[in-house]
Short mmCIF file of C-alpha atoms (C1' of nucleotides) in Angstrom, two decimals:
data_model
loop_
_atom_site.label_atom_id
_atom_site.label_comp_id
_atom_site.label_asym_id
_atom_site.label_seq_id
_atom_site.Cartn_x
_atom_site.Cartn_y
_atom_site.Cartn_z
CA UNK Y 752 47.48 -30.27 -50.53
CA UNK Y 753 46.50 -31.61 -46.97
CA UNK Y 754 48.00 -28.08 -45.64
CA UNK Y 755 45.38 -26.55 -47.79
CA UNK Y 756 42.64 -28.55 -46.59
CA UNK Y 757 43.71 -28.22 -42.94
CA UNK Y 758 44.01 -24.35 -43.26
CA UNK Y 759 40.30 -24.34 -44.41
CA UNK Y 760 39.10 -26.36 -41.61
CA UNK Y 761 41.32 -24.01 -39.22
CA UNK Y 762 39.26 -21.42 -41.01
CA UNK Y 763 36.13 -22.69 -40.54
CA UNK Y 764 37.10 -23.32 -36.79
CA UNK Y 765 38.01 -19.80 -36.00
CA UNK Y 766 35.07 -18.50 -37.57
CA UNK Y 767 33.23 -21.02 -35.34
CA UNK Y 768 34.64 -20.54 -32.52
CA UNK Y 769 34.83 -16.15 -33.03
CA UNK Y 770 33.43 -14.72 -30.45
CA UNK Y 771 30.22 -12.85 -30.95
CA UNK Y 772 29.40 -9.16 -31.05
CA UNK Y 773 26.24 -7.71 -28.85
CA UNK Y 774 24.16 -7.61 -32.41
CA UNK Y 775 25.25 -10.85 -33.20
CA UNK Y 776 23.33 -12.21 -29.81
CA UNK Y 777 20.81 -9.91 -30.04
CA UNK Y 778 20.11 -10.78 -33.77
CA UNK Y 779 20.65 -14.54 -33.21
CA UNK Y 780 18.69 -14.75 -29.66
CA UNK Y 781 16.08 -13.00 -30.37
CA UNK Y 782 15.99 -10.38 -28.03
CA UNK Y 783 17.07 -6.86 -28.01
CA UNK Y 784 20.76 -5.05 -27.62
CA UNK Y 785 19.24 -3.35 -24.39
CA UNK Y 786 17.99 -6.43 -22.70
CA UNK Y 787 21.34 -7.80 -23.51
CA UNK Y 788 22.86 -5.03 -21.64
CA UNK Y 789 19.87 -5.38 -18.73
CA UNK Y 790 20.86 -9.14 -18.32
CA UNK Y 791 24.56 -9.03 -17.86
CA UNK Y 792 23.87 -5.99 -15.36
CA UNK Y 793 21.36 -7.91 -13.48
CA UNK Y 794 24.19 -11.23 -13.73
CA UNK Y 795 22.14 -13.84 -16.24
CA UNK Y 796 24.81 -13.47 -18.81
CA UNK Y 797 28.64 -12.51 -19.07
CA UNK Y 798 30.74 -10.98 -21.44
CA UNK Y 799 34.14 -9.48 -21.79
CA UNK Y 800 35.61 -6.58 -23.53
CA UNK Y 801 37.69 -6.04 -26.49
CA UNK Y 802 40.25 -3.37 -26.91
CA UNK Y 803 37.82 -0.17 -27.70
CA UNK Y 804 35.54 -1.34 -24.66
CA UNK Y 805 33.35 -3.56 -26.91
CA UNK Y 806 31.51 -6.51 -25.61
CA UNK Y 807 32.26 -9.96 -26.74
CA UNK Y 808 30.12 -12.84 -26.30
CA UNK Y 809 31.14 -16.74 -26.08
CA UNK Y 810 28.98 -19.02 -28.11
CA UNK Y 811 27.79 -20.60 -25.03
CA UNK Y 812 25.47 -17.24 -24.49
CA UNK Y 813 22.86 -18.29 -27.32
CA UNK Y 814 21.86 -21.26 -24.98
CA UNK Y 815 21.59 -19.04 -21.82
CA UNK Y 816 19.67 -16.56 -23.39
CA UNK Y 817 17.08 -19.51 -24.50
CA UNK Y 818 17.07 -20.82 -21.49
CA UNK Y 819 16.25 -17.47 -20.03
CA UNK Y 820 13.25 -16.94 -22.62
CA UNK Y 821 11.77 -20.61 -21.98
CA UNK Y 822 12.25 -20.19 -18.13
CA UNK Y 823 10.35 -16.63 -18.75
CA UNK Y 824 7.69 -18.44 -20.52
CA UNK Y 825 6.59 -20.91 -17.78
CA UNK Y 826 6.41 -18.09 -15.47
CA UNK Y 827 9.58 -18.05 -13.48
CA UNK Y 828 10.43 -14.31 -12.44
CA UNK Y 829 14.31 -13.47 -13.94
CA UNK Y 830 15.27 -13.56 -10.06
CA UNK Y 831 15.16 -17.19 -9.85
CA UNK Y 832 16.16 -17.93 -13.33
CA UNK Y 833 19.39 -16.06 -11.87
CA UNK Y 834 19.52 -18.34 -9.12
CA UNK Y 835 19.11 -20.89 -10.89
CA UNK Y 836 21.62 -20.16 -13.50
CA UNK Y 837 24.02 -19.58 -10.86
CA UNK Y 838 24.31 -22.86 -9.81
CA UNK Y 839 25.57 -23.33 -13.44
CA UNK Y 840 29.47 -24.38 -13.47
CA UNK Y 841 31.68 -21.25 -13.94
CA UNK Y 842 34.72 -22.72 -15.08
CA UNK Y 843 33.27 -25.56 -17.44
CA UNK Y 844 30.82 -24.65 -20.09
CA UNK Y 845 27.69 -26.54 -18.68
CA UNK Y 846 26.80 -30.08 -19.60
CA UNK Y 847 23.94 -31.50 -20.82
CA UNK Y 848 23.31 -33.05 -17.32
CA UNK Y 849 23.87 -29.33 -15.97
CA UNK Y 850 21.17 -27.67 -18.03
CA UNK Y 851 18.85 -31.21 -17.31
CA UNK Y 852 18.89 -29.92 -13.84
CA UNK Y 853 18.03 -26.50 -14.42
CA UNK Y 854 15.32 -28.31 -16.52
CA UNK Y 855 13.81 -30.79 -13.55
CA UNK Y 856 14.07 -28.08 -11.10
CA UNK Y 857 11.71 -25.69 -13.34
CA UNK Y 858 9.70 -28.27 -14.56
CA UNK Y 859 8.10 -28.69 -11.09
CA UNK Y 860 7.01 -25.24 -10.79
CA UNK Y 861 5.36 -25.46 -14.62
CA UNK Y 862 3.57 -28.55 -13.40
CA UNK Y 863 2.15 -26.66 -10.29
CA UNK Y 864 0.99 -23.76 -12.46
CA UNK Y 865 -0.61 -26.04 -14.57
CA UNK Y 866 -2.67 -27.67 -12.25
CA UNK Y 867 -3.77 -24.60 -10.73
CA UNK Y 868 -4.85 -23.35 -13.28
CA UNK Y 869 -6.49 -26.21 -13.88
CA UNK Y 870 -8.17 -26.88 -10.46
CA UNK Y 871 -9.30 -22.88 -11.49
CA UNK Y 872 -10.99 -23.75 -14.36
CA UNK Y 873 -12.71 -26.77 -13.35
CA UNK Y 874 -14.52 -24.20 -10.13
CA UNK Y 875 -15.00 -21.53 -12.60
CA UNK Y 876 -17.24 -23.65 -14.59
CA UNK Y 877 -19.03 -24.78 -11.32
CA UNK Y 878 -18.97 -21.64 -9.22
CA UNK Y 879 -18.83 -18.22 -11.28
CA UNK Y 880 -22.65 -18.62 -11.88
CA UNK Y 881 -23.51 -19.65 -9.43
CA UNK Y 882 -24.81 -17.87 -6.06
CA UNK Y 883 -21.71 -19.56 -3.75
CA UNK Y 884 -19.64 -16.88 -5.03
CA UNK Y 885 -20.90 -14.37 -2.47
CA UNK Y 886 -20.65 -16.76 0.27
CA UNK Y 887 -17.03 -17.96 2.50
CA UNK Y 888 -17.57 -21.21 1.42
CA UNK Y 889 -16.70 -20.89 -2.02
CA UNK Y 890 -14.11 -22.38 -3.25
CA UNK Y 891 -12.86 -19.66 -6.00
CA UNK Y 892 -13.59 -16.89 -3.46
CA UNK Y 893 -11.14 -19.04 -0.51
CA UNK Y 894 -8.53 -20.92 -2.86
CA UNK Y 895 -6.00 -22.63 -0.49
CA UNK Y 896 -3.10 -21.66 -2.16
CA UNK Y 897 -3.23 -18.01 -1.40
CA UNK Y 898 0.69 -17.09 -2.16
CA UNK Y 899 2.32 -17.67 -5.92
CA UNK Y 900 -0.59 -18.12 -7.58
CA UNK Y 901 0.32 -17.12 -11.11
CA UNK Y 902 3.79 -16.23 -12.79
CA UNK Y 903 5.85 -12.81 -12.34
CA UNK Y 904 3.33 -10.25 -12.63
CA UNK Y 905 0.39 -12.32 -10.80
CA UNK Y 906 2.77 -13.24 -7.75
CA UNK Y 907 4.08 -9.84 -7.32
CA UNK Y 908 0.55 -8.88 -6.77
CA UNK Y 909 -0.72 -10.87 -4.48
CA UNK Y 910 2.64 -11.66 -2.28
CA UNK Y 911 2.50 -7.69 -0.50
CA UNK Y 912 0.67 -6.45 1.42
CA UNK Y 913 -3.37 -6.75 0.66
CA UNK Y 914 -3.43 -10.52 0.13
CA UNK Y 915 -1.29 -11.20 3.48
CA UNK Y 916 -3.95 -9.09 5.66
CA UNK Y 917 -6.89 -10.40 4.07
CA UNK Y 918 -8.02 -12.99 1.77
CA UNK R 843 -47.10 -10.42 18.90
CA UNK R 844 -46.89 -10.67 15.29
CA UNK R 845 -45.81 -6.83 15.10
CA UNK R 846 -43.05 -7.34 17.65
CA UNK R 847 -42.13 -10.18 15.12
CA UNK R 848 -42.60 -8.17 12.33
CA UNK R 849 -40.06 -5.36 13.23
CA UNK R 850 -37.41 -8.34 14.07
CA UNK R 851 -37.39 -9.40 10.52
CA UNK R 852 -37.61 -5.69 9.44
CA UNK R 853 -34.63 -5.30 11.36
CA UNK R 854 -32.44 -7.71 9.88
CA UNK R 855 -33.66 -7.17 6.43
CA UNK R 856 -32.23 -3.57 7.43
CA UNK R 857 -29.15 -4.52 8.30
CA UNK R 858 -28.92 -7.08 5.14
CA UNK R 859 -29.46 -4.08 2.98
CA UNK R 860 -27.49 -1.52 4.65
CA UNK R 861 -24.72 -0.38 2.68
CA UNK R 862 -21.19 -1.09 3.59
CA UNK R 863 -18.38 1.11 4.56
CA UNK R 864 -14.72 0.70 2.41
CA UNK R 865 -13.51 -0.82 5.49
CA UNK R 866 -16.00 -3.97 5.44
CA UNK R 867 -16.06 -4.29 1.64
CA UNK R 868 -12.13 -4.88 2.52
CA UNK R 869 -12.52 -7.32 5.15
CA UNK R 870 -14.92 -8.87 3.81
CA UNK R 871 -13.57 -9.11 0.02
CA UNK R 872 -10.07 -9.65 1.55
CA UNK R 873 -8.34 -6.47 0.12
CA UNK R 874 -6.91 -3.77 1.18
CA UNK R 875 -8.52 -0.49 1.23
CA UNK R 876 -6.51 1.14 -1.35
CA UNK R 877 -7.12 -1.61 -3.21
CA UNK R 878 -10.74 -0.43 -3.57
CA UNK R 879 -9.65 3.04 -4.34
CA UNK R 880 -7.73 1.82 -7.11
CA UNK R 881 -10.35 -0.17 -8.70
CA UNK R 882 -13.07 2.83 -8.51
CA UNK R 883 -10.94 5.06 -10.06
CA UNK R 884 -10.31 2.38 -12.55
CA UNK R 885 -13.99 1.72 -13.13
CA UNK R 886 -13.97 -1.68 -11.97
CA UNK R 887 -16.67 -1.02 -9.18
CA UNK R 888 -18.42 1.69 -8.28
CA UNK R 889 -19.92 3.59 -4.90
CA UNK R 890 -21.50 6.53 -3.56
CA UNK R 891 -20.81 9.05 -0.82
CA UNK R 892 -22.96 9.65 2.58
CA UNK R 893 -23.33 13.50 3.93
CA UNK R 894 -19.90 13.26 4.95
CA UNK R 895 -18.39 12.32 1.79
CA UNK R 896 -17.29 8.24 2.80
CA UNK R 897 -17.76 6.04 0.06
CA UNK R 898 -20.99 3.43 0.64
CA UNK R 899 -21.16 0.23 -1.28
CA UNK R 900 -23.80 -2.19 -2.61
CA UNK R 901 -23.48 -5.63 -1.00
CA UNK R 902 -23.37 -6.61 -5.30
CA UNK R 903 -19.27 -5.05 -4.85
CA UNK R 904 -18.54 -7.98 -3.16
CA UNK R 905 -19.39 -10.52 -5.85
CA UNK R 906 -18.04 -7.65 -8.20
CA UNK R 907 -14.55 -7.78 -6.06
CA UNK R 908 -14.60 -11.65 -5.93
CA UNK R 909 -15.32 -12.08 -10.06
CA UNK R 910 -12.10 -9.37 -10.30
CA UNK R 911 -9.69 -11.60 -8.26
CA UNK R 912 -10.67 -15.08 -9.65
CA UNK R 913 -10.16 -13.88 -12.83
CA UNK R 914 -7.26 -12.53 -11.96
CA UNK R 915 -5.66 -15.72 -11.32
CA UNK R 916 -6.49 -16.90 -14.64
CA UNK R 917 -3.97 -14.41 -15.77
CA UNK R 918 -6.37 -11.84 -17.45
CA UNK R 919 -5.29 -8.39 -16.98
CA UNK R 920 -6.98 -5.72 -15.29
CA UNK R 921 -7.99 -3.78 -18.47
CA UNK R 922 -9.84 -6.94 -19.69
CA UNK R 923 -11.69 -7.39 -16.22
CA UNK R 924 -12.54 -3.95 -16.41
CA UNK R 925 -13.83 -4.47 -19.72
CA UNK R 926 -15.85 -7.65 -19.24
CA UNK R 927 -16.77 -6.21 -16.05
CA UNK R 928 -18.57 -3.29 -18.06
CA UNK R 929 -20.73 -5.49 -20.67
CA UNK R 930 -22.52 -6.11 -17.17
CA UNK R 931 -25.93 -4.49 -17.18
CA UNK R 932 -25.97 -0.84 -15.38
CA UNK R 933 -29.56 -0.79 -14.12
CA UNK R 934 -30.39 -3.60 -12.59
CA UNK R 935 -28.27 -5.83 -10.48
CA UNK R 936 -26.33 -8.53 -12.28
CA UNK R 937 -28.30 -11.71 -13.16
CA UNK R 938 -26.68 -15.56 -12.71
CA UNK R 939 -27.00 -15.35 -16.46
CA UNK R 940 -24.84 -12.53 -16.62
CA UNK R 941 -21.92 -13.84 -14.56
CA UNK R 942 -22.32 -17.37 -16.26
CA UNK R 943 -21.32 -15.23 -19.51
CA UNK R 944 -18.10 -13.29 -18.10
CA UNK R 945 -17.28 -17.09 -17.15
CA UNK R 946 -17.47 -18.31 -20.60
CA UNK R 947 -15.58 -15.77 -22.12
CA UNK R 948 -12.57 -16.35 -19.75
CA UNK R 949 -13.35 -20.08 -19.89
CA UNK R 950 -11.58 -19.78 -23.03
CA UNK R 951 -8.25 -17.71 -22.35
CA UNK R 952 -7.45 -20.12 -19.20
CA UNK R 953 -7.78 -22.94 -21.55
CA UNK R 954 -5.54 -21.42 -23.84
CA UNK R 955 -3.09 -20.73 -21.11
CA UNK R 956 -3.01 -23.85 -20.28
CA UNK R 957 -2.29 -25.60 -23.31
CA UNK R 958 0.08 -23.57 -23.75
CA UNK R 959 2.10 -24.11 -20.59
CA UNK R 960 0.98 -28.02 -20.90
CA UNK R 961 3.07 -27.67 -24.83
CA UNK R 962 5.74 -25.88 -23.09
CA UNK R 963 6.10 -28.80 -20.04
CA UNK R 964 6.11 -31.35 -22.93
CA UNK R 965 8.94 -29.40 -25.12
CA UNK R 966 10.70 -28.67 -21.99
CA UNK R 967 10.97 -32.39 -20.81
CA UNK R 968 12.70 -33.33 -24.26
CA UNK R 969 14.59 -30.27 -25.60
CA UNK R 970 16.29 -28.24 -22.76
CA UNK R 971 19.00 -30.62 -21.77
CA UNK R 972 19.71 -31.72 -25.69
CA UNK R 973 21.61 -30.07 -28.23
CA UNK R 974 18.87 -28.49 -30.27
CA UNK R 975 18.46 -25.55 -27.99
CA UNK R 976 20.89 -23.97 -30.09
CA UNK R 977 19.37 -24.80 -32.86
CA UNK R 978 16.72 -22.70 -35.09
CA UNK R 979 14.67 -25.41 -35.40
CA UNK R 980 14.27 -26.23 -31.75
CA UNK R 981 10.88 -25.89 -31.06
CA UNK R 982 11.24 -23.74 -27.62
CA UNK R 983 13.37 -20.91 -28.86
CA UNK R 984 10.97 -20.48 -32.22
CA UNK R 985 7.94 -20.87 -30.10
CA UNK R 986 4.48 -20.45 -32.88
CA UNK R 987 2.80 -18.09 -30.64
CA UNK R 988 5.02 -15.60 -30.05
CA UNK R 989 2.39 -13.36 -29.04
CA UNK R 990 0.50 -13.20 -25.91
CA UNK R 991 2.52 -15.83 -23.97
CA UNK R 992 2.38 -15.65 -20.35
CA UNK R 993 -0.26 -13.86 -17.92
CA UNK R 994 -0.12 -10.24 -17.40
CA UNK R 995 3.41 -9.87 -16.79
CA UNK R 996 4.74 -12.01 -19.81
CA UNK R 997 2.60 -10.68 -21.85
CA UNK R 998 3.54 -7.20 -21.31
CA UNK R 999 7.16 -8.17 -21.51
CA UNK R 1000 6.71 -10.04 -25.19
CA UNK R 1001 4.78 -7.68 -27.07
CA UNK R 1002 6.82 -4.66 -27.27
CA UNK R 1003 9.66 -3.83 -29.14
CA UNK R 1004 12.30 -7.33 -28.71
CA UNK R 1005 10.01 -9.84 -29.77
CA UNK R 1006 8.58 -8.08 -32.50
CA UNK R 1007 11.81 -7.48 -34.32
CA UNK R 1008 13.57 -10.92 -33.38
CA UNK R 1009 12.81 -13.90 -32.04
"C1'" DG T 1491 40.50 8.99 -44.05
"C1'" DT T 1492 35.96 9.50 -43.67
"C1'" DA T 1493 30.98 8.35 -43.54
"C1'" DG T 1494 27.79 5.61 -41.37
"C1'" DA T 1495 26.69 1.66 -38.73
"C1'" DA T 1496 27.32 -0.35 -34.45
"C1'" DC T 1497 28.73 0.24 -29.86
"C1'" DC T 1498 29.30 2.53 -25.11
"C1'" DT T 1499 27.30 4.65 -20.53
"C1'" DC T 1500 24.03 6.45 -17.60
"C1'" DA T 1501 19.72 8.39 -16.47
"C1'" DA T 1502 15.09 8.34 -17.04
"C1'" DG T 1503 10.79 6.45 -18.84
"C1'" DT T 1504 7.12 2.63 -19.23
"C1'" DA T 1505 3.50 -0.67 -17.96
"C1'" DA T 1506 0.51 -2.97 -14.48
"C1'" DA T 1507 -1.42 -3.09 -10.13
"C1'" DC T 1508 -1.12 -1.49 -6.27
"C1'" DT T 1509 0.96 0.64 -1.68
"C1'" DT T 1510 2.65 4.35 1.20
"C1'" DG T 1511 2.67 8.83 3.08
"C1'" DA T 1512 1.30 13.41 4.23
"C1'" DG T 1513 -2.07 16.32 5.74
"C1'" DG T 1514 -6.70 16.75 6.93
"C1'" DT T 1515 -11.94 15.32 7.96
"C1'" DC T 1516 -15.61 12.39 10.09
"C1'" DA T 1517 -17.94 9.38 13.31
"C1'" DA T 1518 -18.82 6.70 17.47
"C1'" DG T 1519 -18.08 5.58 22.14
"C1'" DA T 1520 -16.61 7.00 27.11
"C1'" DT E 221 -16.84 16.91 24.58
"C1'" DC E 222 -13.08 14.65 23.40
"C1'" DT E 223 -10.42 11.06 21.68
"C1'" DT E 224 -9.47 7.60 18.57
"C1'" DG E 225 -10.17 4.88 14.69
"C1'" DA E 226 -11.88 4.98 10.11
"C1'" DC E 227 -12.08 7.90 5.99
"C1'" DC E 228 -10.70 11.26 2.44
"C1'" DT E 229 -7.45 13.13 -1.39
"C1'" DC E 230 -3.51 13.44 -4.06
"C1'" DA E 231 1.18 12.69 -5.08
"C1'" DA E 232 4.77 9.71 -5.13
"C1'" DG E 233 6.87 5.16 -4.46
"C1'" DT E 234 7.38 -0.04 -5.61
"C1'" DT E 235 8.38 -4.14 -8.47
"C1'" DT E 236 9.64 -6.52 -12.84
"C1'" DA E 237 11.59 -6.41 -17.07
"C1'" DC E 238 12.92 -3.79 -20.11
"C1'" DT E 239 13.12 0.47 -23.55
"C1'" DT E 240 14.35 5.12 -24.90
"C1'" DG E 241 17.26 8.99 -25.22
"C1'" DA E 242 21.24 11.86 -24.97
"C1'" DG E 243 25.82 12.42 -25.72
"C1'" DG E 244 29.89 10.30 -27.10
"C1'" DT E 245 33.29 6.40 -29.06
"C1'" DT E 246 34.72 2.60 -32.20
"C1'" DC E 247 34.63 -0.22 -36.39
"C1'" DT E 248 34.28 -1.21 -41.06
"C1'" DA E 249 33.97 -0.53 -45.69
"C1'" DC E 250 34.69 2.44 -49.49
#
DNA sequence: GTAGAACCTCAAGTAAACTTGAGGTCAAGA
DNA sequence: TCTTGACCTCAAGTTTACTTGAGGTTCTAC
């Protein structure tokens, strides 16, 4: 009888700990087979193969890809969320206190976007209408924080060229 | 004595109302050249040619360039500028009323942004390093606004295709 | 054992917002 | 007049983050 019961838990255990096909992630992540494929080449996730060349994904995977999603959402460009990923543990699967730090480091950079965005507002209200707009003195026209001002698509923007010879 | 006076005034009121060339709307706006290209040919602002075909601008650009870059930062894509930018009347030059209504309509979207980072700081700080990540019900991987997350960049990356059949 | 779904690779395409380059014209000062 | 810097056009390149497509293999279920 206890064999019985044992062999179902065994059961269960393999099945929880079977590693996962590339629709499995992709279905369970929320994201597509393709941008699975585009992440491991580009180093945010791992897999290995099986015997007809398939890919086979740890558990573990479900939480990076999250992460990577959440990161994406404050703003951080999949560079750094590389980066910072990399500093993940390769031998160990990462601890609670390893994805905290991940977690303190980007929480910083959320905060500063926030406020930004926030000092932008407040001047918008104050200055859009107004006539300083056409003058050097204004505020929205000379912020002080000239270089990553806003997430991926904002910062590759303004980094090159025009911004660092004017502005 | 008051004539000699006279054409002093006349001649800075002149030189106030001379048009500028490409290169000073770029100094002075703090872009680059091509920049300006690009946003004429994308209808953003608009010129016209001397006899030997070089573009000439109203002073008005430079507000024009300024509203496009502060609203920029907010996150709002170019499309949208263009297309706030053209609600503008055509005639005659743009009244403080005018630009106080462009501000109010993109009051709105930075406040939205905002929130919506200032949710995602909050969720971050208390469900990142814990176990729920992996977890449907965690509230950062099934995020309600799926749509229209992040800026230009973000949002571009969200809408298509992934998102739409996962997540 | 065979159909059909799922997978593979690699190249090319996409979107936004510009920049760079080539090849040529125009304007202002010595 | 001549040189040099500022302009012009148009095509192509750049970056990020993927997607799409073609052409071919593997898995799974009947």
């Amino acid at each position: 009888m206890a064999t019985k019961v044992n062999s179902e838990i065994e059961k269960k255990l393999a099945e929880f700990r079977r590693p996962l096909t590339v629709g499995e992630v992709a279905e369970r992540a929320g994201v597509a087979v393709s941008t699975l494929h585009f992440y491991e080449a580009e180093g945010l996730i791992t897999s290995w193969r099986n015997s007809g060349n398939q890919r086979r994904y740890a558990r573990e995977v479900l939480r990076r890809v999250s992460v990577i999603k959440v990161a994406q959402r404050t703003g951080i460009p999949l560079k750094e969320i590389q980066e910072a990923l990399a500093t993940l543990p390769e031998k160990r699967t990462p601890t609670t206190e390893d994805w905290k730090k991940l977690s303190a480091r980007w929480r910083g950079q959320l905060n500063e976007r926030i406020e930004r965005l926030t000092r932008l507002r407040d001047q918008l209200d104050g200055c859009i209408g107004c006539g300083c707009l056409s003058v050097d003195s204004c505020p929205l026209r000379n912020p002080g924080d000239r270089l990553g001002q806003e997430g991926a698509g904002a910062r590759l923007l303004e980094i090159p060229g025009s911004v660092v010879r004017g502005q």
